[in-house]
Amino acid sequence: MAKTVIACSRRRYVLALAALGGDALAQGSPAYPAAASAPVATPADARHFYVVTVHLDGATGTTASAAHPAEAYPMQALPAGGGLLLRPLSAEGNWSVRAFMFQPSQVIVPAGAPVTLTFVGVQGVSFRIAVDGVAEQVTIRRGEIRSVTVPAEQPGIIGFRALDHAPSMTGQILVLPR
């Protein structure tokens, strides 16, 4: 099985360490910084993360309401791929946009051991998920879970993405040096 890991840039490594509070990894302390939403594994962790499928919805209209001021319908199309959906303007002037994503979309681990991602189908009918370094795609439907274990021996980035919900439904495992 091929292992695909992209080298981690110095800038990204420095940003990750800053998000961890500088020396959190060196001290081996649990690091769940308030400023960063990415779960961080410490050496004592099982390196197992639950990643749920979610979508965000934004709804408004071309006429003002108690909930929203009037908003013009966008003239620019959203990128293709199924991850970003702009609903057609209704006869009443209402419209909405939806963005699919993983939550969390990034996990941070020290190098040295495999990482397991358990994908949980919550919102959306189904997802075909590809993970770098894993030959077989994972397919999940709402209410199902599927786990994938990937090696994280070397520093770098291991990406994952929903093939039918591009470009927004992507994530990464950021593997930091020990």
XYZ file of N, CA and C in Angstrom, residues 5-94:
270
model
N 2.342 11.227 1.724
C 2.428 12.277 2.728
C 3.136 13.447 2.080
N 2.557 14.612 2.158
C 3.140 15.811 1.586
C 3.978 16.473 2.665
N 5.172 16.908 2.307
C 6.058 17.523 3.292
C 5.403 18.751 3.905
N 5.547 18.880 5.186
C 4.970 19.991 5.940
C 5.876 21.205 5.792
N 5.337 22.337 5.401
C 6.150 23.533 5.261
C 6.521 24.080 6.629
N 7.631 24.794 6.681
C 8.081 25.386 7.944
C 7.024 26.352 8.477
N 6.411 27.145 7.592
C 5.395 28.112 8.018
C 4.212 27.401 8.678
N 3.729 26.332 8.052
C 2.589 25.601 8.607
C 2.964 24.972 9.948
N 4.181 24.442 10.054
C 4.652 23.848 11.303
C 4.696 24.906 12.405
N 5.225 26.097 12.083
C 5.294 27.177 13.069
C 3.895 27.608 13.478
N 2.969 27.720 12.513
C 1.596 28.091 12.844
C 0.947 27.046 13.741
N 1.197 25.773 13.458
C 0.623 24.710 14.288
C 1.178 24.769 15.699
N 2.484 24.989 15.828
C 3.068 25.091 17.169
C 2.528 26.309 17.910
N 2.347 27.420 17.185
C 1.786 28.611 17.825
C 0.373 28.338 18.318
N -0.407 27.617 17.516
C -1.774 27.279 17.921
C -1.783 26.378 19.144
N -0.713 25.616 19.326
C -0.625 24.717 20.474
C -0.075 25.415 21.709
N 0.225 26.684 21.593
C 0.749 27.393 22.750
C 2.254 27.250 22.849
N 2.923 27.108 21.717
C 4.372 27.076 21.697
C 4.971 25.729 22.016
N 5.114 25.423 23.295
C 5.837 24.217 23.674
C 4.926 23.130 24.213
N 3.647 23.147 23.858
C 2.708 22.156 24.389
C 3.110 20.736 24.014
N 3.610 20.546 22.788
C 4.012 19.193 22.395
C 5.258 18.758 23.141
N 6.200 19.680 23.316
C 7.431 19.318 24.008
C 7.147 18.893 25.441
N 6.153 19.495 26.068
C 5.805 19.159 27.441
C 4.936 17.914 27.519
N 4.383 17.481 26.389
C 3.517 16.309 26.389
C 2.171 16.568 27.035
N 1.795 17.839 27.178
C 0.517 18.164 27.812
C -0.607 18.071 26.803
N -1.839 17.767 27.257
C -2.964 17.786 26.328
C -3.120 19.188 25.768
N -3.318 19.287 24.482
C -3.398 20.605 23.862
C -4.683 20.726 23.064
N -5.668 21.358 23.640
C -6.893 21.698 22.936
C -7.049 23.203 23.060
N -6.264 23.952 22.271
C -6.256 25.398 22.420
C -7.602 26.011 22.075
N -7.961 27.038 22.815
C -9.240 27.709 22.578
C -9.262 28.372 21.210
N -8.106 28.823 20.736
C -8.061 29.543 19.472
C -8.094 28.627 18.258
N -7.838 27.359 18.437
C -7.822 26.436 17.304
C -8.888 25.378 17.498
N -9.535 24.997 16.401
C -10.604 24.010 16.522
C -10.124 22.598 16.240
N -8.877 22.436 15.849
C -8.375 21.109 15.508
C -8.045 20.318 16.763
N -8.610 19.110 16.903
C -8.212 18.263 18.022
C -6.739 17.905 17.884
N -6.059 17.832 18.992
C -4.641 17.535 19.002
C -4.414 16.284 19.825
N -3.712 15.317 19.252
C -3.414 14.086 19.978
C -2.108 14.247 20.731
N -2.057 13.748 21.923
C -0.818 13.692 22.684
C -0.363 12.243 22.689
N 0.882 11.974 23.074
C 1.372 10.601 23.011
C 0.495 9.595 23.747
N -0.209 10.007 24.784
C -1.049 9.077 25.541
C -2.385 8.797 24.850
N -2.757 9.624 23.864
C -4.036 9.444 23.176
C -4.023 8.194 22.310
N -5.200 7.700 22.029
C -5.342 6.523 21.177
C -5.181 6.867 19.701
N -5.099 8.147 19.363
C -4.967 8.598 17.977
C -6.152 8.135 17.147
N -7.324 8.266 17.730
C -8.574 7.883 17.081
C -9.493 9.098 17.119
N -9.979 9.511 15.960
C -10.796 10.712 15.864
C -12.096 10.394 15.142
N -13.198 10.918 15.640
C -14.489 10.826 14.970
C -14.650 12.078 14.117
N -14.910 11.875 12.834
C -15.066 12.968 11.880
C -16.479 12.863 11.318
N -17.300 13.880 11.568
C -18.697 13.826 11.141
C -18.907 14.625 9.856
N -19.893 14.193 9.077
C -20.273 14.904 7.866
C -21.345 15.919 8.244
N -21.103 17.175 7.924
C -22.056 18.227 8.273
C -22.239 19.164 7.085
N -23.290 19.962 7.165
C -23.446 21.048 6.211
C -23.953 22.276 6.945
N -23.577 23.409 6.414
C -24.054 24.695 6.921
C -25.019 25.259 5.900
N -26.098 25.832 6.380
C -27.102 26.423 5.508
C -27.237 27.907 5.814
N -27.338 28.695 4.771
C -27.632 30.108 4.913
C -28.837 30.433 4.054
N -29.866 31.001 4.655
C -31.096 31.312 3.917
C -31.424 32.789 4.066
N -31.911 33.380 2.996
C -32.281 34.786 3.005
C -33.283 35.025 1.877
N -33.464 36.271 1.515
C -34.390 36.607 0.441
C -34.062 37.956 -0.161
N -34.678 38.220 -1.301
C -34.442 39.484 -1.992
C -35.292 40.618 -1.429
N -36.220 40.274 -0.534
C -36.997 41.299 0.164
C -36.696 41.198 1.654
N -36.748 42.310 2.323
C -36.426 42.345 3.749
C -37.488 41.604 4.557
N -37.033 40.976 5.630
C -37.939 40.307 6.566
C -37.484 40.660 7.977
N -38.221 40.192 8.970
C -37.824 40.443 10.355
C -36.489 39.775 10.667
N -36.189 38.661 9.994
C -34.964 37.909 10.271
C -33.752 38.423 9.500
N -33.961 38.970 8.287
C -32.835 39.351 7.436
C -33.156 40.597 6.630
N -32.129 41.406 6.371
C -32.321 42.475 5.394
C -32.377 41.857 3.997
N -32.827 42.614 3.033
C -32.874 42.125 1.651
C -31.460 41.856 1.150
N -31.300 40.743 0.433
C -30.004 40.403 -0.159
C -30.224 40.005 -1.610
N -29.401 40.547 -2.487
C -29.503 40.219 -3.912
C -29.082 38.770 -4.142
N -29.728 38.139 -5.101
C -29.356 36.766 -5.472
C -28.007 36.811 -6.185
N -27.066 35.936 -5.837
C -25.730 35.972 -6.450
C -25.775 35.685 -7.948
N -25.017 36.442 -8.705
C -24.948 36.237 -10.150
C -23.810 35.295 -10.517
N -22.837 35.138 -9.634
C -21.692 34.266 -9.902
C -22.001 32.850 -9.425
N -21.748 31.879 -10.283
C -21.978 30.475 -9.919
C -20.937 30.019 -8.904
N -21.334 29.105 -8.035
C -20.397 28.499 -7.093
C -19.609 27.410 -7.814
N -18.420 27.064 -7.311
C -17.631 26.008 -7.953
C -18.402 24.694 -8.039
N -18.176 23.966 -9.120
C -18.815 22.661 -9.314
C -18.217 21.640 -8.357
N -18.925 20.545 -8.160
C -18.400 19.456 -7.353
C -19.365 18.925 -6.321
N -20.449 19.639 -6.046
C -21.457 19.159 -5.110
C -21.258 19.571 -3.669
N -20.146 20.213 -3.346
C -19.897 20.614 -1.963
C -20.483 21.962 -1.609
N -20.729 22.783 -2.606
C -21.319 24.107 -2.420
C -22.542 24.202 -3.317
N -23.692 24.426 -2.713
C -24.943 24.436 -3.470
C -25.669 25.759 -3.292
N -25.994 26.396 -4.394
C -26.800 27.611 -4.390
C -28.185 27.229 -4.887
N -29.171 27.351 -4.025
C -30.549 26.987 -4.392
C -31.136 28.076 -5.289
N -31.977 27.688 -6.228
C -32.598 28.668 -7.123
C -33.483 29.654 -6.354
N -33.606 30.812 -6.915
C -34.468 31.847 -6.360
C -35.921 31.398 -6.464
N -36.640 31.437 -5.350
C -38.049 31.022 -5.357
C -38.931 32.152 -5.891
N -40.180 31.839 -6.167
C -41.139 32.836 -6.650
C -41.321 33.957 -5.630
N -41.132 33.632 -4.345
C -41.271 34.634 -3.279
C -39.997 35.446 -3.071
N -38.927 35.119 -3.794
C -37.666 35.844 -3.657
C -36.730 35.254 -2.616
N -37.019 34.072 -2.119
C -36.152 33.431 -1.127
C -35.083 32.592 -1.823
